[in-house]
C-alpha cells in the first residue's frame, strides 16, 4: 500500500538508520486503515463513464462549478491564513481570561454539522441576521446568494483546521530563539515575522493545505448560507449533489475531478513542503 | 421565527441521523414477522424512505399507524425523492418508499425494486412569501422576474424544481432565481428566515409554517399538482410491516392526518 512518494520520503528519513522489519501488527492495522480509503475510491472509479468522460468534463456546469470551487476555496484558505495565524498566535502567546472559551468556540465548526453552521451564519449574517441586517442597511450588501457567501461559509468551516495546527506548532517551538531575538532589541512583531513564522513554517503550510482541502469539499454550510445557483454560488460539491440523481454520470465525473484536483494539490504540496528541512525554509 | 427555523434544522438533522442509527441495531429482528406471536401479522421496525416534503406529516402518520399496529415501529429517513432512490438502488435496507414524484417511483418499478405503487396523497406547488413585515415585496407571479428581489426554488433535477420550471413556462415568466436548492426544505428555511422574498414550495410546507409563510394565489391554469406514490420495496427486510404501512396510508385515519398537513386526496 505504499506509494512511490511514501517510499521515497521514508527512505530519506531513515537514511543512515538501522534497517529493521516493521512490526507485523502495525502493518496489518495500517493496511486495514488504508483500505477504508482505497475501497471507496475504487468504487467511485469503477462507476466512471470513461467513454463520455471528456465530453462531460467540458460541460459548462462542470467548468463553472470548478471555477467557483477553486476561487472560493483558495480565497477562503487565504482569508483563513490572514485571520487564523494571528488568532493562533494570540491563543498561544497572550494570557487572557476566557482564552479556553475562545479556543472552544473557534473549533466549534469542526464538530458542528455544517448545515447547522450554515444556519447559524444565516442567523448572524443573513439579510435578517443580527449583523447582516445592519450591514444590509448600511451598505446594501447581502452575503447570502453571492460568491462572498460561499467564501464566508468556506472560511467558517476551514479556519479551525489552520488555527489548531498553527497553535499546536506555536506551543511546541523552542521559545529561546524568540527570547534571544527580543533581548537583541527586536519588537514583538519583528520576532513574530522573522523568528516565529519561519520556525513554524512546515506546520503553517500543513494548516493552509488542511484548510484549503476542507473548503474545497465544503457542502452543508454553503448550501444553507449561500444557496445554490449555477455560475454564481454552485461549487463542485453542490453541483454533484443536485446531479447525483438526474445525471449520475455527470456527478461521478465531477467527483473524480474533485479527487484528481485534491490529489494533485496534496501530492504536489507534500512533495514540496513536507520533505524539506523545516527550519531552513 | 428564527427559533422555529433552528429547531426545525436541528430536529431534521437528528431525525434522519437517529432513524438510521436505530435501524442499524434493529435490522436483525425486522425481518421476522411477529415472532412473539402477539396479535398482528406485522412486527419489528419498518424503515420508510420519504420525500423531504413529507417531513412533518410522516411522524404523525407513524403515530396513527402505531396506534393500530402496536407491534410495529416506523422509522423515517427523509431526503429528496431522487437521492432516496439512489440510496435504494445502491441497496439501502429500506422497506417502504414514499416519493414526491411518480417518475422516480416508476424507475424503481422498472428496475424490479418496487411493485404496485399507490398514490396516497397530492400536493400543490405554490408561490410562498414570508408573512408580515418581512414579506410584501412579491404580490404576483410576475414579481419573480424582478432582479432586485431574492427568489428561490428547488433545483431542476429534483421534483419540486421540475414542477417550478413547468409552472413558469406556462406562466411565460423568466424568473430571476438567486438559488436552486437540492431539496424543498432548504428553500423553506430560507423563506422562513426572510432571506428570500419569494420561493416555490409545496402547499404542505406553508401549512407547516402557518405563522411564518403566506401563499400568493395563482390562477387555476398555473396549478401544478404533485402526486405522491408509495410502495413496499421488493427487497424490504420487513415485508409484512411494509405492506401493512402502505395499506394503512389509504385508510380514513391516514387521510385525516394528511388533510390536516395540507395534502390533498388522490
Coordinates of C-alpha atoms in Angstrom, one line a residue, chain B:
Chain B
X1 CA -39.3 32.8 13.6
X2 CA -35.6 32.3 14.0
X3 CA -36.1 29.8 16.8
X4 CA -38.5 27.8 14.7
X5 CA -36.0 27.6 11.9
X6 CA -33.2 26.4 14.2
X7 CA -35.4 23.9 15.9
X8 CA -36.5 22.5 12.6
X9 CA -33.0 22.2 11.3
X10 CA -31.7 20.5 14.4
X11 CA -34.7 18.2 14.5
X12 CA -34.4 17.3 10.9
X13 CA -30.7 16.5 11.3
X14 CA -31.3 14.5 14.4
X15 CA -34.3 12.7 12.9
X16 CA -32.5 11.5 9.8
X17 CA -29.5 10.6 11.9
X18 CA -31.2 8.7 14.6
X19 CA -33.5 6.8 12.3
X20 CA -30.6 5.3 10.5
X21 CA -28.7 4.7 13.7
X22 CA -31.7 2.9 15.3
X23 CA -32.2 0.9 12.1
X24 CA -28.7 -0.4 12.3
X25 CA -29.3 -2.1 15.6
X26 CA -32.7 -3.4 14.8
X27 CA -32.3 -4.9 11.3
X28 CA -32.0 -8.3 12.8
X29 CA -35.5 -8.6 14.2
X30 CA -37.1 -6.6 11.5
X31 CA -37.5 -9.4 9.1
X32 CA -39.2 -11.8 11.4
X33 CA -42.9 -11.1 11.5
X34 CA -44.4 -11.1 15.0
X35 CA -42.1 -13.7 16.5
X36 CA -43.7 -13.2 19.9
X37 CA -47.0 -14.4 18.4
X38 CA -48.9 -11.3 19.5
X39 CA -52.0 -10.1 17.6
X40 CA -50.8 -8.7 14.3
X41 CA -49.0 -10.4 11.4
X42 CA -46.6 -7.5 11.2
X43 CA -43.9 -6.6 13.7
X44 CA -40.4 -5.2 14.0
X45 CA -39.3 -1.9 12.5
X46 CA -40.4 -0.5 9.2
X47 CA -37.9 1.9 7.6
X48 CA -39.8 4.4 5.4
X49 CA -37.7 6.5 3.0
X50 CA -39.9 9.5 2.5
X51 CA -39.6 12.6 0.3
X52 CA -38.4 15.7 2.1
X53 CA -41.8 17.3 1.6
X54 CA -43.4 14.6 3.9
X55 CA -41.1 15.6 6.8
X56 CA -43.8 17.0 9.1
X57 CA -46.6 14.6 8.3
X58 CA -44.6 11.3 8.4
X59 CA -44.2 11.4 12.2
X60 CA -48.0 11.9 12.6
X61 CA -48.7 9.1 10.1
X62 CA -46.3 6.9 12.1
X63 CA -48.1 7.7 15.3
X64 CA -51.5 6.9 13.8
X65 CA -50.2 3.7 12.3
X66 CA -48.6 2.6 15.5
X67 CA -51.9 3.1 17.3
X68 CA -53.4 0.5 15.0
X69 CA -50.4 -1.8 14.8
X70 CA -48.7 -1.5 18.2
X71 CA -46.1 -4.2 17.4
X72 CA -44.6 -2.2 14.5
X73 CA -42.3 0.7 14.8
X74 CA -41.9 3.2 12.0
X75 CA -38.6 4.8 11.3
X76 CA -38.4 7.5 8.7
X77 CA -35.4 8.6 6.6
X78 CA -36.1 11.8 4.8
X79 CA -34.5 13.3 1.8
X80 CA -35.0 14.4 -1.8
X81 CA -37.0 11.7 -3.7
X82 CA -34.2 11.3 -6.2
X83 CA -31.5 11.0 -3.6
X84 CA -33.6 8.3 -1.8
X85 CA -33.9 6.4 -5.0
X86 CA -30.2 6.4 -5.4
X87 CA -29.8 5.0 -1.9
X88 CA -32.4 2.3 -2.6
X89 CA -30.8 1.4 -5.9
X90 CA -27.5 1.1 -4.0
X91 CA -29.0 -1.4 -1.6
X92 CA -30.1 0.6 1.4
X93 CA -32.3 -1.7 3.6
X94 CA -35.5 0.3 3.1
X95 CA -38.9 -1.2 3.5
X96 CA -41.2 1.5 2.1
X97 CA -40.6 4.3 -0.3
X98 CA -42.9 7.3 -0.4
X99 CA -42.0 9.6 -3.3
X100 CA -42.9 13.1 -4.2
X101 CA -42.7 12.1 -7.8
X102 CA -44.2 9.3 -9.9
X103 CA -41.4 9.2 -12.4
X104 CA -38.9 8.4 -9.8
X105 CA -41.2 5.6 -8.5
X106 CA -41.6 4.3 -12.0
X107 CA -37.9 4.0 -12.3
X108 CA -37.8 1.7 -9.2
X109 CA -40.8 -0.3 -10.6
X110 CA -39.0 -0.7 -14.0
X111 CA -35.9 -2.0 -12.2
X112 CA -38.0 -4.5 -10.3
X113 CA -37.2 -2.9 -7.0
X114 CA -40.8 -1.9 -6.2
X115 CA -44.2 -3.0 -7.4
X116 CA -47.8 -1.8 -7.4
X117 CA -47.3 1.8 -6.2
X118 CA -50.4 3.5 -4.9
X119 CA -50.9 7.3 -5.0
X120 CA -51.9 8.2 -1.4
X121 CA -51.7 12.0 -1.4
X122 CA -51.3 15.0 -3.6
X123 CA -49.7 18.3 -3.0
X124 CA -49.6 21.6 -4.9
X125 CA -46.7 23.8 -5.9
X126 CA -47.3 27.3 -4.6
X127 CA -45.6 30.7 -4.6
X128 CA -44.8 31.4 -0.9
X129 CA -43.6 34.6 0.7
X130 CA -42.6 35.5 4.3
X131 CA -45.7 36.7 6.1
X132 CA -46.0 40.1 7.8
X133 CA -43.4 42.8 7.6
X134 CA -40.7 40.5 6.1
X135 CA -42.9 39.9 3.1
X136 CA -44.9 42.1 0.9
X137 CA -42.5 42.6 -2.0
X138 CA -43.9 39.9 -4.1
X139 CA -47.6 40.1 -4.9
X140 CA -47.9 38.3 -8.3
X141 CA -46.2 35.7 -10.3
X142 CA -44.6 38.5 -12.5
X143 CA -42.6 39.7 -9.5
X144 CA -40.4 36.6 -9.5
X145 CA -38.8 38.1 -12.6
X146 CA -37.5 41.1 -10.6
X147 CA -33.7 41.2 -10.3
X148 CA -33.8 43.3 -7.1
X149 CA -35.6 40.6 -5.1
X150 CA -34.4 37.3 -3.7
X151 CA -36.2 34.4 -5.4
X152 CA -35.7 30.7 -4.7
X153 CA -36.8 27.3 -5.8
X154 CA -35.6 23.7 -5.9
X155 CA -33.1 22.7 -8.5
X156 CA -34.5 21.5 -11.8
X157 CA -33.1 18.0 -11.1
X158 CA -35.5 17.4 -8.2
X159 CA -39.3 17.1 -8.5
X160 CA -40.2 20.5 -6.9
X161 CA -37.8 22.2 -9.2
X162 CA -39.1 20.4 -12.3
X163 CA -42.7 21.4 -11.3
X164 CA -41.4 25.0 -10.9
X165 CA -40.0 25.1 -14.4
X166 CA -43.3 23.7 -15.7
X167 CA -45.3 26.4 -13.9
X168 CA -43.0 29.2 -15.0
X169 CA -43.0 28.1 -18.7
X170 CA -46.8 28.1 -18.6
X171 CA -46.9 31.5 -17.0
X172 CA -44.4 32.8 -19.5
X173 CA -42.3 34.3 -16.7
X174 CA -38.5 34.3 -16.7
X175 CA -37.6 34.0 -13.0
X176 CA -34.6 35.8 -11.6
X177 CA -33.5 33.0 -9.3
X178 CA -30.9 33.5 -6.6
X179 CA -30.8 29.9 -5.5
X180 CA -32.0 26.5 -6.8
X181 CA -31.7 24.2 -3.7
X182 CA -31.3 20.5 -3.7
X183 CA -34.4 19.9 -1.7
X184 CA -37.6 21.9 -0.8
X185 CA -36.8 22.2 2.9
X186 CA -33.7 24.3 2.1
X187 CA -36.0 26.7 0.3
X188 CA -38.5 26.7 3.1
X189 CA -35.7 27.5 5.7
X190 CA -34.6 30.5 3.6
X191 CA -38.2 31.7 3.3
X192 CA -38.9 31.3 7.0
X193 CA -35.7 33.2 7.8
X194 CA -36.7 36.0 5.5
X195 CA -33.6 35.6 3.3
X196 CA -35.8 35.0 0.2
X197 CA -38.6 37.4 -0.8
X198 CA -40.5 34.5 -2.5
X199 CA -40.0 30.9 -3.3
X200 CA -41.7 27.9 -4.9
X201 CA -42.5 25.3 -2.3
X202 CA -45.4 22.9 -1.6
X203 CA -48.7 23.9 0.0
X204 CA -47.9 21.4 2.8
X205 CA -44.7 23.4 3.6
X206 CA -46.8 26.5 4.0
X207 CA -49.2 24.5 6.2
X208 CA -46.3 23.5 8.4
X209 CA -45.2 27.2 8.8
X210 CA -48.6 28.8 9.0
X211 CA -47.4 31.8 11.0
X212 CA -44.3 32.5 9.0
X213 CA -45.4 32.0 5.4
X214 CA -48.2 33.2 3.1
X215 CA -49.3 31.9 -0.3
X216 CA -49.6 34.1 -3.3
X217 CA -52.6 32.6 -5.0
X218 CA -52.1 32.0 -8.7
X219 CA -54.6 31.5 -11.5
X220 CA -56.1 28.0 -12.0
X221 CA -54.3 27.4 -15.3
X222 CA -51.0 27.6 -13.3
X223 CA -51.9 24.8 -10.9
X224 CA -49.2 22.1 -10.7
X225 CA -50.3 19.1 -8.7
X226 CA -47.7 16.6 -7.4
X227 CA -48.9 13.1 -6.8
X228 CA -47.2 11.0 -4.1
X229 CA -46.9 7.3 -4.8
X230 CA -45.9 4.8 -2.1
X231 CA -44.8 1.2 -2.4
X232 CA -43.4 -1.6 -0.4
X233 CA -40.0 -2.4 -1.8
X234 CA -39.2 -5.8 -3.4
X235 CA -36.1 -6.2 -1.2
X236 CA -37.8 -4.9 2.0
X237 CA -36.2 -6.5 5.1
X238 CA -39.6 -6.3 6.8
X239 CA -42.0 -7.3 4.0
X240 CA -45.2 -7.7 6.2
X241 CA -44.6 -4.5 8.1
X242 CA -44.1 -2.6 4.8
X243 CA -47.3 -3.9 3.2
X244 CA -49.3 -3.1 6.4
X245 CA -48.0 0.5 6.4
X246 CA -48.7 1.0 2.7
X247 CA -52.3 -0.3 3.1
X248 CA -52.7 2.0 6.2
X249 CA -51.9 5.1 4.1
X250 CA -55.1 4.7 2.1
X251 CA -57.4 4.4 5.2
X252 CA -59.6 7.2 6.6
X253 CA -57.3 7.6 9.6
X254 CA -54.4 8.4 7.4
X255 CA -56.5 10.7 5.2
X256 CA -57.4 12.8 8.3
X257 CA -53.7 13.3 9.2
X258 CA -52.8 14.1 5.6
X259 CA -55.6 16.6 5.3
X260 CA -54.5 18.5 8.4
X261 CA -51.0 18.7 6.9
X262 CA -52.1 20.3 3.7
X263 CA -52.0 17.2 1.5
X264 CA -54.9 16.6 -0.9
X265 CA -56.7 13.4 -1.6
X266 CA -55.5 11.4 -4.7

